[in-house]
Short mmCIF file of N, CA and C in Angstrom, two decimals:
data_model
loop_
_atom_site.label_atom_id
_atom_site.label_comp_id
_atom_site.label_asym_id
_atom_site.label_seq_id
_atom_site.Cartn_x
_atom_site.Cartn_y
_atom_site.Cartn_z
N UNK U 27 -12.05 -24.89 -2.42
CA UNK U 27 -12.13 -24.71 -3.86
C UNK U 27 -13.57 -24.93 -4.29
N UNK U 28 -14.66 -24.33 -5.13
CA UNK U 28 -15.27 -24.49 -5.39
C UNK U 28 -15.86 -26.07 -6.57
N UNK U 29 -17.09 -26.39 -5.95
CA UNK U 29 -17.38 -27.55 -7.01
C UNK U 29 -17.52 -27.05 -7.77
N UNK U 30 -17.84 -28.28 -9.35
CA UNK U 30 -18.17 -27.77 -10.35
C UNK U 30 -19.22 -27.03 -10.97
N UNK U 31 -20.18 -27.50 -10.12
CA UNK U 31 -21.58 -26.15 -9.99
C UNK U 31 -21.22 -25.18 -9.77
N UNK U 32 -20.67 -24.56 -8.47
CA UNK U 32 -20.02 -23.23 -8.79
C UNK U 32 -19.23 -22.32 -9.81
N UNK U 33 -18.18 -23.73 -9.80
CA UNK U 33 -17.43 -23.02 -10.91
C UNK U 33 -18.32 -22.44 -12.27
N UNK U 34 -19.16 -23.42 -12.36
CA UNK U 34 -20.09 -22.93 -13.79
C UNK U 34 -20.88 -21.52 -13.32
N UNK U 35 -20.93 -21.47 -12.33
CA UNK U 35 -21.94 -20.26 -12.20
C UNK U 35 -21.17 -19.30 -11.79
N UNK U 36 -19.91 -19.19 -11.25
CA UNK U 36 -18.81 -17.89 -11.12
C UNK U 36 -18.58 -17.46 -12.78
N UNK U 37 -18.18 -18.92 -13.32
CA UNK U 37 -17.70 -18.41 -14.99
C UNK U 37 -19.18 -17.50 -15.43
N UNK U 38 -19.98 -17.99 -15.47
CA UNK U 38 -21.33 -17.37 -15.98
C UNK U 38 -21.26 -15.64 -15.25
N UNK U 39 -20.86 -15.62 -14.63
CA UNK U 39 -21.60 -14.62 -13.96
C UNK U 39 -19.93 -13.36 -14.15
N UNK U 40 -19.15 -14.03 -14.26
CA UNK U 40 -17.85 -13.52 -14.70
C UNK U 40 -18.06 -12.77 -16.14
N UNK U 41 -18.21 -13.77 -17.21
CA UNK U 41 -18.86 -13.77 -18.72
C UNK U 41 -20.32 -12.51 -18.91
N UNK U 42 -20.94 -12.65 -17.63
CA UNK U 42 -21.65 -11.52 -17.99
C UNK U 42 -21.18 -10.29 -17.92
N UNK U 43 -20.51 -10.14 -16.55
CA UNK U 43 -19.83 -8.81 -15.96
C UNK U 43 -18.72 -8.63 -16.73
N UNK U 44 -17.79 -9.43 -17.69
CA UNK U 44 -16.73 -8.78 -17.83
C UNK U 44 -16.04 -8.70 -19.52
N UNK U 45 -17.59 -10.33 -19.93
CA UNK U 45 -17.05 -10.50 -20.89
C UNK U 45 -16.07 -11.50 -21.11
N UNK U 46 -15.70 -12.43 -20.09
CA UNK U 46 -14.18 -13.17 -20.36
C UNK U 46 -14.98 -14.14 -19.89
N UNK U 47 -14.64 -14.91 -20.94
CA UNK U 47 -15.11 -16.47 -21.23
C UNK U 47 -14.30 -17.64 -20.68
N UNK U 48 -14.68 -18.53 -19.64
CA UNK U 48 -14.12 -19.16 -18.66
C UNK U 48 -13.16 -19.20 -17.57
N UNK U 49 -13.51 -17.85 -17.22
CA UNK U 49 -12.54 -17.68 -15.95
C UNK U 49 -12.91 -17.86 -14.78
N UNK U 50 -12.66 -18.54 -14.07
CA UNK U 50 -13.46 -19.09 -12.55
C UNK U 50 -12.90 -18.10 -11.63
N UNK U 51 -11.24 -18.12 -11.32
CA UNK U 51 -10.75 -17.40 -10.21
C UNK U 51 -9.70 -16.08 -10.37
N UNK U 52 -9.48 -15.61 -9.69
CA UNK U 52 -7.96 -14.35 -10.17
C UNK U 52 -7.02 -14.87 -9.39
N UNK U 53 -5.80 -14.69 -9.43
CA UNK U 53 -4.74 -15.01 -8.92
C UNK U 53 -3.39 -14.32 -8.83
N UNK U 54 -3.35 -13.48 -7.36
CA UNK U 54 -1.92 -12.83 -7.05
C UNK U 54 -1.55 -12.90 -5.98
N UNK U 55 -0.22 -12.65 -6.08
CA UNK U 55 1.05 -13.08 -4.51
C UNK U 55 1.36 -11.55 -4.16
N UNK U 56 1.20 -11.56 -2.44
CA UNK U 56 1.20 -10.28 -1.47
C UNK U 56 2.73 -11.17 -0.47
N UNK U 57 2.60 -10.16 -0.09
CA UNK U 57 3.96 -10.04 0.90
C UNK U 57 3.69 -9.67 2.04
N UNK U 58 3.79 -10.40 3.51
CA UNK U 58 3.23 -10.91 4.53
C UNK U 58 4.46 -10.14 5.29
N UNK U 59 4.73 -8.85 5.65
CA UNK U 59 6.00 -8.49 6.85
C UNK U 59 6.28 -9.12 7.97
N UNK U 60 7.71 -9.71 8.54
CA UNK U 60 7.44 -9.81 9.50
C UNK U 60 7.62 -9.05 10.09
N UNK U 61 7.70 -9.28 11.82
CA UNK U 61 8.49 -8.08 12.56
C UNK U 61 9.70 -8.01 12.82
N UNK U 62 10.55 -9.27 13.00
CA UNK U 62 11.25 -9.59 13.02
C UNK U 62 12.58 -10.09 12.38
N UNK U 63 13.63 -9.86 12.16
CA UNK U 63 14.79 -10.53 11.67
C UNK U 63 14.81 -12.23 11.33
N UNK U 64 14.45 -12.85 10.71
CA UNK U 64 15.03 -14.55 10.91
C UNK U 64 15.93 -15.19 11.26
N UNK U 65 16.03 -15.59 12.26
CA UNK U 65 16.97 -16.36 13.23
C UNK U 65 17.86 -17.31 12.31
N UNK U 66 17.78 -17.25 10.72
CA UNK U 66 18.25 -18.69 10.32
C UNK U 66 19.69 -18.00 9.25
N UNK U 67 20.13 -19.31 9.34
CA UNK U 67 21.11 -18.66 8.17
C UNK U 67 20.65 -18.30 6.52
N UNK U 68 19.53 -18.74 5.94
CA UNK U 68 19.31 -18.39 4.84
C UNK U 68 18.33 -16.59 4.94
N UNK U 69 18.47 -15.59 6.31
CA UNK U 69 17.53 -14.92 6.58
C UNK U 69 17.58 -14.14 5.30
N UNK U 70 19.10 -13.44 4.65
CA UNK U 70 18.65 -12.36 3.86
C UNK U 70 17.22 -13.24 2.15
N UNK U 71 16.91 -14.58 2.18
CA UNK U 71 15.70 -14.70 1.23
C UNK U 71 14.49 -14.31 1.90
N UNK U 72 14.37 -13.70 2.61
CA UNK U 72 13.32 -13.33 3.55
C UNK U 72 13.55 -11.94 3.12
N UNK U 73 14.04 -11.44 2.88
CA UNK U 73 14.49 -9.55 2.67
C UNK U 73 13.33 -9.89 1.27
N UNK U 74 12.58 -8.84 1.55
CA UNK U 74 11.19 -8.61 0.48
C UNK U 74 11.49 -7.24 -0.52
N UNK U 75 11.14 -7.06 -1.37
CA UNK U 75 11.06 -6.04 -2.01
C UNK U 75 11.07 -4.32 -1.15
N UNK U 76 10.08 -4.28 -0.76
CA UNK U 76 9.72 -3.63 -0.05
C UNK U 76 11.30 -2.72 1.51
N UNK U 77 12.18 -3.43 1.55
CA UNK U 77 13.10 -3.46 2.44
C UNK U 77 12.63 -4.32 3.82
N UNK U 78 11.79 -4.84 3.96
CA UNK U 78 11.35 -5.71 5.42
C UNK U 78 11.64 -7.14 4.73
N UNK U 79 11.63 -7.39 6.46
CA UNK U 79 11.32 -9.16 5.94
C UNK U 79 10.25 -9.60 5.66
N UNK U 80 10.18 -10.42 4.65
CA UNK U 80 8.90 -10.79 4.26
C UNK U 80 8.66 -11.92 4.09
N UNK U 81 7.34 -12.76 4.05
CA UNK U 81 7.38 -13.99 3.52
C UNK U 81 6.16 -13.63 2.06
N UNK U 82 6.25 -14.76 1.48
CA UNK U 82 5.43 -14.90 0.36
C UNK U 82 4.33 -15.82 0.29
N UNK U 83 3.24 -14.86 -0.11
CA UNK U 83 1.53 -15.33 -0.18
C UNK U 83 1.03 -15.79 -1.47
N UNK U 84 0.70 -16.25 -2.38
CA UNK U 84 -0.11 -16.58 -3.16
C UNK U 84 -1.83 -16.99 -3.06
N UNK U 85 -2.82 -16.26 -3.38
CA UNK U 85 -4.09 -15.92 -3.13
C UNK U 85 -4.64 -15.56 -4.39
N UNK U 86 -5.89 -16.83 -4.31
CA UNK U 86 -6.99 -17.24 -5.65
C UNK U 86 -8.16 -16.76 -4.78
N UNK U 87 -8.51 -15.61 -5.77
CA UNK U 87 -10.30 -15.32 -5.13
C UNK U 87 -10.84 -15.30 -5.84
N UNK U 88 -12.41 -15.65 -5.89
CA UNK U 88 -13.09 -15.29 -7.22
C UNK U 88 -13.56 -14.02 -7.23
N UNK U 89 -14.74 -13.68 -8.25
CA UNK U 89 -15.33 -12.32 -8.38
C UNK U 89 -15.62 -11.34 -7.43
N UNK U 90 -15.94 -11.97 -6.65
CA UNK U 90 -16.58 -11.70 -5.41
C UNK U 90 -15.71 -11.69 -4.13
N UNK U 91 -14.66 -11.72 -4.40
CA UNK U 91 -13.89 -11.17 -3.45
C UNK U 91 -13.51 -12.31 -2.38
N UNK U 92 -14.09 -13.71 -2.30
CA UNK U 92 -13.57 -14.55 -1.46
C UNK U 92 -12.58 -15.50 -1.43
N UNK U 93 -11.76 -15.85 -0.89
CA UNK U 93 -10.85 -16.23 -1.09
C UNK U 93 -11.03 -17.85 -1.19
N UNK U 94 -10.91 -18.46 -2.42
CA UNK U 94 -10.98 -20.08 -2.09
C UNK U 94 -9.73 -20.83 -2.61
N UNK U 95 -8.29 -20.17 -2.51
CA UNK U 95 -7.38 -21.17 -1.80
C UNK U 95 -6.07 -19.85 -1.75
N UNK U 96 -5.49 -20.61 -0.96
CA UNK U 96 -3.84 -19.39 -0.65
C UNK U 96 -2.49 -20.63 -0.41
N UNK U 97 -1.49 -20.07 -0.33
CA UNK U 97 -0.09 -20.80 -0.08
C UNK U 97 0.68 -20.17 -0.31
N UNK U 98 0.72 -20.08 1.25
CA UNK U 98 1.81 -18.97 2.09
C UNK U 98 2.98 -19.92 2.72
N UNK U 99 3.97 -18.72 3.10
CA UNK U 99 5.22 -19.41 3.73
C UNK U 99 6.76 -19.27 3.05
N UNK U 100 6.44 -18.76 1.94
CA UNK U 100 7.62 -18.93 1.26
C UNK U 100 8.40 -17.49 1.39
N UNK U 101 9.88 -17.39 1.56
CA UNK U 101 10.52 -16.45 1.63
C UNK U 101 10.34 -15.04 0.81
N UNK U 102 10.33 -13.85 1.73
CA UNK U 102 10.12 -12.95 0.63
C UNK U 102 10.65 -12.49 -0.66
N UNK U 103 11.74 -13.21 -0.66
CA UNK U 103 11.90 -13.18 -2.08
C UNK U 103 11.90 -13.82 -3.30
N UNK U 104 11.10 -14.77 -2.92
CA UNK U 104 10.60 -15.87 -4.22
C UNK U 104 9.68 -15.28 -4.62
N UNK U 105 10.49 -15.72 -6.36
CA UNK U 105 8.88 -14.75 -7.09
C UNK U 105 7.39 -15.55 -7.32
N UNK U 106 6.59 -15.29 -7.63
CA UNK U 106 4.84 -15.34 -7.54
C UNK U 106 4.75 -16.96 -8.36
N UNK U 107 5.78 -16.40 -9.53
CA UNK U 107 5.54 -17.93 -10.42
C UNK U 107 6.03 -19.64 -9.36
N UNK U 108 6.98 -18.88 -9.12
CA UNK U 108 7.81 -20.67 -7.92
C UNK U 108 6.89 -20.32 -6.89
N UNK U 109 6.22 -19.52 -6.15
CA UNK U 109 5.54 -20.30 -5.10
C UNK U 109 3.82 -21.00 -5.62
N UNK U 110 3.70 -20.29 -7.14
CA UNK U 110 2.46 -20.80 -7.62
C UNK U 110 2.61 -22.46 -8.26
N UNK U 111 4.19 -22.60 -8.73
CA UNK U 111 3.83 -23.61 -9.10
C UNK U 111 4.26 -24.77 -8.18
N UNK U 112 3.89 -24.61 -6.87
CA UNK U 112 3.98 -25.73 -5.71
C UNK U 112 2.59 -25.57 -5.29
N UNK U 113 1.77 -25.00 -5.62
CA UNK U 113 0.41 -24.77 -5.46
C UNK U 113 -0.32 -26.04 -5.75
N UNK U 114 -0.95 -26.57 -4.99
CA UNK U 114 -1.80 -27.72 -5.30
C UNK U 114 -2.75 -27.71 -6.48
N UNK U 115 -2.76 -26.34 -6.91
CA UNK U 115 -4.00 -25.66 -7.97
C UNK U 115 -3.35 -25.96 -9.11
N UNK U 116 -1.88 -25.74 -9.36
CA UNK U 116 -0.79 -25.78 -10.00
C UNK U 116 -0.81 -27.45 -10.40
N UNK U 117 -0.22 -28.19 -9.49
CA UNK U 117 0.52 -29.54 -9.20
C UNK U 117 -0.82 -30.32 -9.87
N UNK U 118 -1.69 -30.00 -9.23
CA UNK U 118 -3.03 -31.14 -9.60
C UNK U 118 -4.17 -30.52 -10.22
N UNK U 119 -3.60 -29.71 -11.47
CA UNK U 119 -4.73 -28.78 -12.28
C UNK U 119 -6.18 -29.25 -12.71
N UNK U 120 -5.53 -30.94 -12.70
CA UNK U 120 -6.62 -31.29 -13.39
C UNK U 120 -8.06 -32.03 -12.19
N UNK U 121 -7.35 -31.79 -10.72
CA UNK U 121 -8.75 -31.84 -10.12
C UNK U 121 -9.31 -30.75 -9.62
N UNK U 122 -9.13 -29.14 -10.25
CA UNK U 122 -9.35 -28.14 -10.09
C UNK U 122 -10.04 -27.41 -11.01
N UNK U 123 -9.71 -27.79 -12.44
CA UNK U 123 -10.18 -27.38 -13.53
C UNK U 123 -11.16 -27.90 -14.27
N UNK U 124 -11.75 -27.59 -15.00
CA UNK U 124 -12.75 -28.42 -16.01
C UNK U 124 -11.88 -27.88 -17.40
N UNK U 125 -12.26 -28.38 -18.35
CA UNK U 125 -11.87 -27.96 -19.71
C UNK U 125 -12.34 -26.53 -20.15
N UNK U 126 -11.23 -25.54 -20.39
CA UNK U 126 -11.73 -24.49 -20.80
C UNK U 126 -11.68 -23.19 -19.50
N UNK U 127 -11.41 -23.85 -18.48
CA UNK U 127 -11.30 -22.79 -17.23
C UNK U 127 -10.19 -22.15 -16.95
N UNK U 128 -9.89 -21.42 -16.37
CA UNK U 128 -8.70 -20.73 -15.98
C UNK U 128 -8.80 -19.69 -14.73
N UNK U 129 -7.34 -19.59 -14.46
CA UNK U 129 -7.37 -18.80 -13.59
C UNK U 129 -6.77 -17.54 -14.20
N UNK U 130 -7.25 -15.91 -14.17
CA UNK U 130 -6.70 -14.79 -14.51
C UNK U 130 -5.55 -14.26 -13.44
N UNK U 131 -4.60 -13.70 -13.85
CA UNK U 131 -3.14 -13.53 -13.14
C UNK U 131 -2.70 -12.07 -13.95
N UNK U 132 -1.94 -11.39 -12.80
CA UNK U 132 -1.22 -10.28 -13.38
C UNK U 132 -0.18 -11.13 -14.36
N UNK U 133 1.05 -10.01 -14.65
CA UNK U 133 2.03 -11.01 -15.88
C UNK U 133 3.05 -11.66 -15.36
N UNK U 134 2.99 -11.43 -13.71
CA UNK U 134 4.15 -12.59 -13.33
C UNK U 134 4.04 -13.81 -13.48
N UNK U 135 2.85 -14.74 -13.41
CA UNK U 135 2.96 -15.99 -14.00
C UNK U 135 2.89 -16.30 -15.28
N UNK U 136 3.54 -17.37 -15.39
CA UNK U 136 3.56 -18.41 -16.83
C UNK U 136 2.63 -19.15 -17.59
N UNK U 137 1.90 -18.53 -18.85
CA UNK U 137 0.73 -19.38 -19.35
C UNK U 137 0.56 -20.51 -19.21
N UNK U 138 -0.46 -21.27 -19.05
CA UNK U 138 -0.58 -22.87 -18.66
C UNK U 138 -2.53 -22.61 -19.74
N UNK U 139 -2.60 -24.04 -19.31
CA UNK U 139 -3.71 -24.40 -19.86
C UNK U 139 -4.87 -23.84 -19.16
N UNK U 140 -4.31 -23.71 -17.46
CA UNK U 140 -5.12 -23.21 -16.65
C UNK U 140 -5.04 -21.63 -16.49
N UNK U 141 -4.17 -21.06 -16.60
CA UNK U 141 -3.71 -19.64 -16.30
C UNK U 141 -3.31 -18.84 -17.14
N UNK U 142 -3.93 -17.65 -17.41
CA UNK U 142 -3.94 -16.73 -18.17
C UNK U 142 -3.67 -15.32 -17.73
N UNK U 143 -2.14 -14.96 -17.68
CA UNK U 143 -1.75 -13.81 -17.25
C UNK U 143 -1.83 -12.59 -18.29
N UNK U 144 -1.75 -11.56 -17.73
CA UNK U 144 -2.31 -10.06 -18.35
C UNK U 144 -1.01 -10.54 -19.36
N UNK U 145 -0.94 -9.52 -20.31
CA UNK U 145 0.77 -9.20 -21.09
C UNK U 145 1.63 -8.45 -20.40
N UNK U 146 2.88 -8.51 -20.62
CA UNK U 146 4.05 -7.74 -20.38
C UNK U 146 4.74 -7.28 -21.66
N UNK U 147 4.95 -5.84 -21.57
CA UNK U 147 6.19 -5.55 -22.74
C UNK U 147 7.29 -5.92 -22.01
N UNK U 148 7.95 -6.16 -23.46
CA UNK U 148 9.21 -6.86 -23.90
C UNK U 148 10.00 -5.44 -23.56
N UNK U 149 11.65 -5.58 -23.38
CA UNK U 149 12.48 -4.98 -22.33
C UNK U 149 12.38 -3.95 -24.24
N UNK U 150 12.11 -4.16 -24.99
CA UNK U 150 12.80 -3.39 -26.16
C UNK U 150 11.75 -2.57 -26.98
N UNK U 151 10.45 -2.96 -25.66
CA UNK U 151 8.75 -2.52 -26.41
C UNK U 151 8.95 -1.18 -25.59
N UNK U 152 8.18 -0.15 -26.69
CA UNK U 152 7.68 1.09 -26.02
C UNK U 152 6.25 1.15 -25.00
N UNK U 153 5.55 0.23 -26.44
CA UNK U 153 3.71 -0.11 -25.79
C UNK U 153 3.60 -1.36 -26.30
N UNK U 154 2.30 -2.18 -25.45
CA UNK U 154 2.06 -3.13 -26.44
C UNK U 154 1.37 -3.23 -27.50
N UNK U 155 1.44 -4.21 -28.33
CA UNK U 155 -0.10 -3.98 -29.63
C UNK U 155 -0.99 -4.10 -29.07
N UNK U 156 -1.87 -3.40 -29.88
CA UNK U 156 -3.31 -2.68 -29.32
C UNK U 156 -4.34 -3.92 -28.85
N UNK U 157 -4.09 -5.00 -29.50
CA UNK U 157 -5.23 -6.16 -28.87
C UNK U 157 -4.63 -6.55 -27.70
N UNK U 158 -3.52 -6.43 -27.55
CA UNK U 158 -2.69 -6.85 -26.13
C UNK U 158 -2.94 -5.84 -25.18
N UNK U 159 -2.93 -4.73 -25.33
CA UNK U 159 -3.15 -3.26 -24.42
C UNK U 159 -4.93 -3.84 -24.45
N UNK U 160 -5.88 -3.63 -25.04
CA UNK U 160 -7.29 -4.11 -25.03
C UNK U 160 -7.72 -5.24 -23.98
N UNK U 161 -6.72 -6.53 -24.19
CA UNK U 161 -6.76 -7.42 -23.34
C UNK U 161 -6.67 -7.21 -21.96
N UNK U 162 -5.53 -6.26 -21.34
CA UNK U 162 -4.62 -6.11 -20.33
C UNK U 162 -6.19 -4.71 -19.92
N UNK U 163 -6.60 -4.38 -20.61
CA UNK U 163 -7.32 -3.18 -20.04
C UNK U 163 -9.04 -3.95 -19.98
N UNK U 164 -9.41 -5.08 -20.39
CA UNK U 164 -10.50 -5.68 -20.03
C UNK U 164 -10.18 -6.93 -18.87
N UNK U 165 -9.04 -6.65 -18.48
CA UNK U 165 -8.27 -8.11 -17.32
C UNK U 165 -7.63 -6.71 -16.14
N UNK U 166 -8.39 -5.60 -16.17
CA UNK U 166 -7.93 -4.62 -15.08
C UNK U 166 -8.81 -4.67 -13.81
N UNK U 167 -10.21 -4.70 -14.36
CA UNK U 167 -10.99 -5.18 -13.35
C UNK U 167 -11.16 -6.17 -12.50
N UNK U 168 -10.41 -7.26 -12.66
CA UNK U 168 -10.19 -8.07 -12.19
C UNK U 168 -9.15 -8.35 -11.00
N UNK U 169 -7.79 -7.57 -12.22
CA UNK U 169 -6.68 -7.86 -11.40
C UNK U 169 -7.02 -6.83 -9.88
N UNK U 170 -7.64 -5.52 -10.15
CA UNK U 170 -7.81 -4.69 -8.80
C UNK U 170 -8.72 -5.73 -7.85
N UNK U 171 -9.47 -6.43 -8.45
CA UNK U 171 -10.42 -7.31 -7.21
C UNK U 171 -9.81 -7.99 -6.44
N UNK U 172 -8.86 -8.91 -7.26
CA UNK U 172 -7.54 -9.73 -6.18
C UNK U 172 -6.50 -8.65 -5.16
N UNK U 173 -6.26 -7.55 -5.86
CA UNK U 173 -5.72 -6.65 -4.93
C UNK U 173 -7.14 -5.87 -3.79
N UNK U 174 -8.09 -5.96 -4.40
CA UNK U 174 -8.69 -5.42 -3.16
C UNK U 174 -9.35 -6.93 -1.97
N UNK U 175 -9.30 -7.90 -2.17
CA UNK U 175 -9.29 -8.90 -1.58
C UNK U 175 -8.07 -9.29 -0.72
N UNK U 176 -6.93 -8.79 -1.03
CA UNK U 176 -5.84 -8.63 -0.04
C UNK U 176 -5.89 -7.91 0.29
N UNK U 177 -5.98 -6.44 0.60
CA UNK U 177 -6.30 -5.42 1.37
C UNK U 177 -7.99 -5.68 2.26
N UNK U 178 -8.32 -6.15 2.31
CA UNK U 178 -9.64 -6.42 2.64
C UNK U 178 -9.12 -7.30 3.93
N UNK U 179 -8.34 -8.72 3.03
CA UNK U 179 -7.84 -9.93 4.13
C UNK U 179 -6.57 -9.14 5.26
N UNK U 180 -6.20 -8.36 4.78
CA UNK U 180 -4.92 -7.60 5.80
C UNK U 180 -5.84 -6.64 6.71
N UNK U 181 -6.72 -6.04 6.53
CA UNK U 181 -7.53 -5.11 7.36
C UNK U 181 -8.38 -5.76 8.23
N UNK U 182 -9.17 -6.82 7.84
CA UNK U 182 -9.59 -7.73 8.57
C UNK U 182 -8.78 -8.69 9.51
N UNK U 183 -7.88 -8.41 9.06
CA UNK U 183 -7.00 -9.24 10.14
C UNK U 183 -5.17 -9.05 10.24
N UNK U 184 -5.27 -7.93 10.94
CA UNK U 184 -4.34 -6.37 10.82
C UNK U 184 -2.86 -7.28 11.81
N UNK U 185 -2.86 -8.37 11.69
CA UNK U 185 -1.50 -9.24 12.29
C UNK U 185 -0.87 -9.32 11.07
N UNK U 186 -1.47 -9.56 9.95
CA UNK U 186 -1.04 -9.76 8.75
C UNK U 186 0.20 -8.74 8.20
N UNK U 187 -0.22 -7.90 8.79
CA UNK U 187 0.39 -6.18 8.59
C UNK U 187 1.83 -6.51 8.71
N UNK U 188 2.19 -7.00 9.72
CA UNK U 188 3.50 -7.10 11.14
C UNK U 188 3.21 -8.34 11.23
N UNK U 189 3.99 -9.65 11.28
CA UNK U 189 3.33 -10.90 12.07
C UNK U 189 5.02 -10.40 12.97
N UNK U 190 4.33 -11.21 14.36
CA UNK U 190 5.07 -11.10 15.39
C UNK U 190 5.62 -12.61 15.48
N UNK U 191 6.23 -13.35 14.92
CA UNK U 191 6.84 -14.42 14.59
C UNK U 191 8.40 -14.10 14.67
N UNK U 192 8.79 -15.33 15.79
CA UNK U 192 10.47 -15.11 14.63
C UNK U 192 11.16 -16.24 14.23
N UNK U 193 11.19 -16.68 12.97
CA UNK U 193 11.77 -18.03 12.41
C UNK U 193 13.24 -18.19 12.76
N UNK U 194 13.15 -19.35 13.37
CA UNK U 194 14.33 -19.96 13.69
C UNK U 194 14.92 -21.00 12.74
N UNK U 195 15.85 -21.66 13.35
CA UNK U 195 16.21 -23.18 12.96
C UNK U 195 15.67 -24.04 13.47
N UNK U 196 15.07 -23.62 14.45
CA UNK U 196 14.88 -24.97 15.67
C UNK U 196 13.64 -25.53 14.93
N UNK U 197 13.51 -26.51 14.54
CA UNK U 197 11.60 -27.24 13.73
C UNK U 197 10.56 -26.73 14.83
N UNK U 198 10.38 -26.30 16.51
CA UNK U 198 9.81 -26.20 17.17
C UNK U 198 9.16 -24.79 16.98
#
């Protein structure tokens, strides 16, 4: 995780490029295939969106594309918000944050003091209001950086793709 010198100088340098005033990191959850079936009885929470088994990633990068924290492991079908808020980033915000910082998130997570997700329309909205569409379209550049930082981390390290794992019961 970055010190607080950094953090001041990612926000700065964020604030120039984007315009958004105290945002240190971005924050989104990818889905890790396995190859395999899970040996356990809870396997079908492992069934991912996608139709594979999956487990669940959560991944904070900053501007720049590096990754400074993740927490992986969780079944593919837990959504982004429950594996974020077992996140140490989450749990212990306040030795992560300074006053005024945040982390930017697509709209699956839940506003916090620290986290500031894009908007979502409502099941009964056509569009959103226009400062909300404005918002969501100056928080686009961003959100593609966290997605191209997982495609970056999966290509660089192409096990990620397929892990050849197969979860059992056994703790071994």
């Amino acid at each position: 995780w970055p010190s607080i010198e950094e953090q001041n100088h990612i926000a700065n340098e964020i604030k120039e490029d984007l315009i958004i005033k105290g945002c240190i990191e971005f924050g989104d959850g990818t889905l890790i295939p396995l190859a395999f079936k899970p040996s356990q009885k809870d396997y079908t929470n492992f069934n991912g969106r996608k139709g594979k088994y999956t487990i669940t990633m959560f991944i904070i990068c900053d501007h720049r594309q590096r990754i400074c924290y993740y927490h992986a492991g969780w079944p593919g079908n837990v959504h982004n918000e429950q594996v974020f808020s077992y996140c140490k980033v989450c749990i212990k915000a306040e030795d992560h944050f300074s006053t005024g910082q945040y982390i930017l998130t697509d709209s699956a997570l839940t506003p916090r003091n620290f986290v500031i997700p894009q908007y979502k329309k409502a099941q009964d909205q056509t569009r959103l209001p226009s400062n909300q569409e404005r918002f969501n379209s100056i928080c686009a550049k961003p959100c593609v950086a966290v997605e191209h930082c997982v495609g970056m981390l999966k290509s660089r390290f192409p096990f990620l793709c397929d892990i050849w794992l197969r979860l059992t019961e056994k703790k071994k």
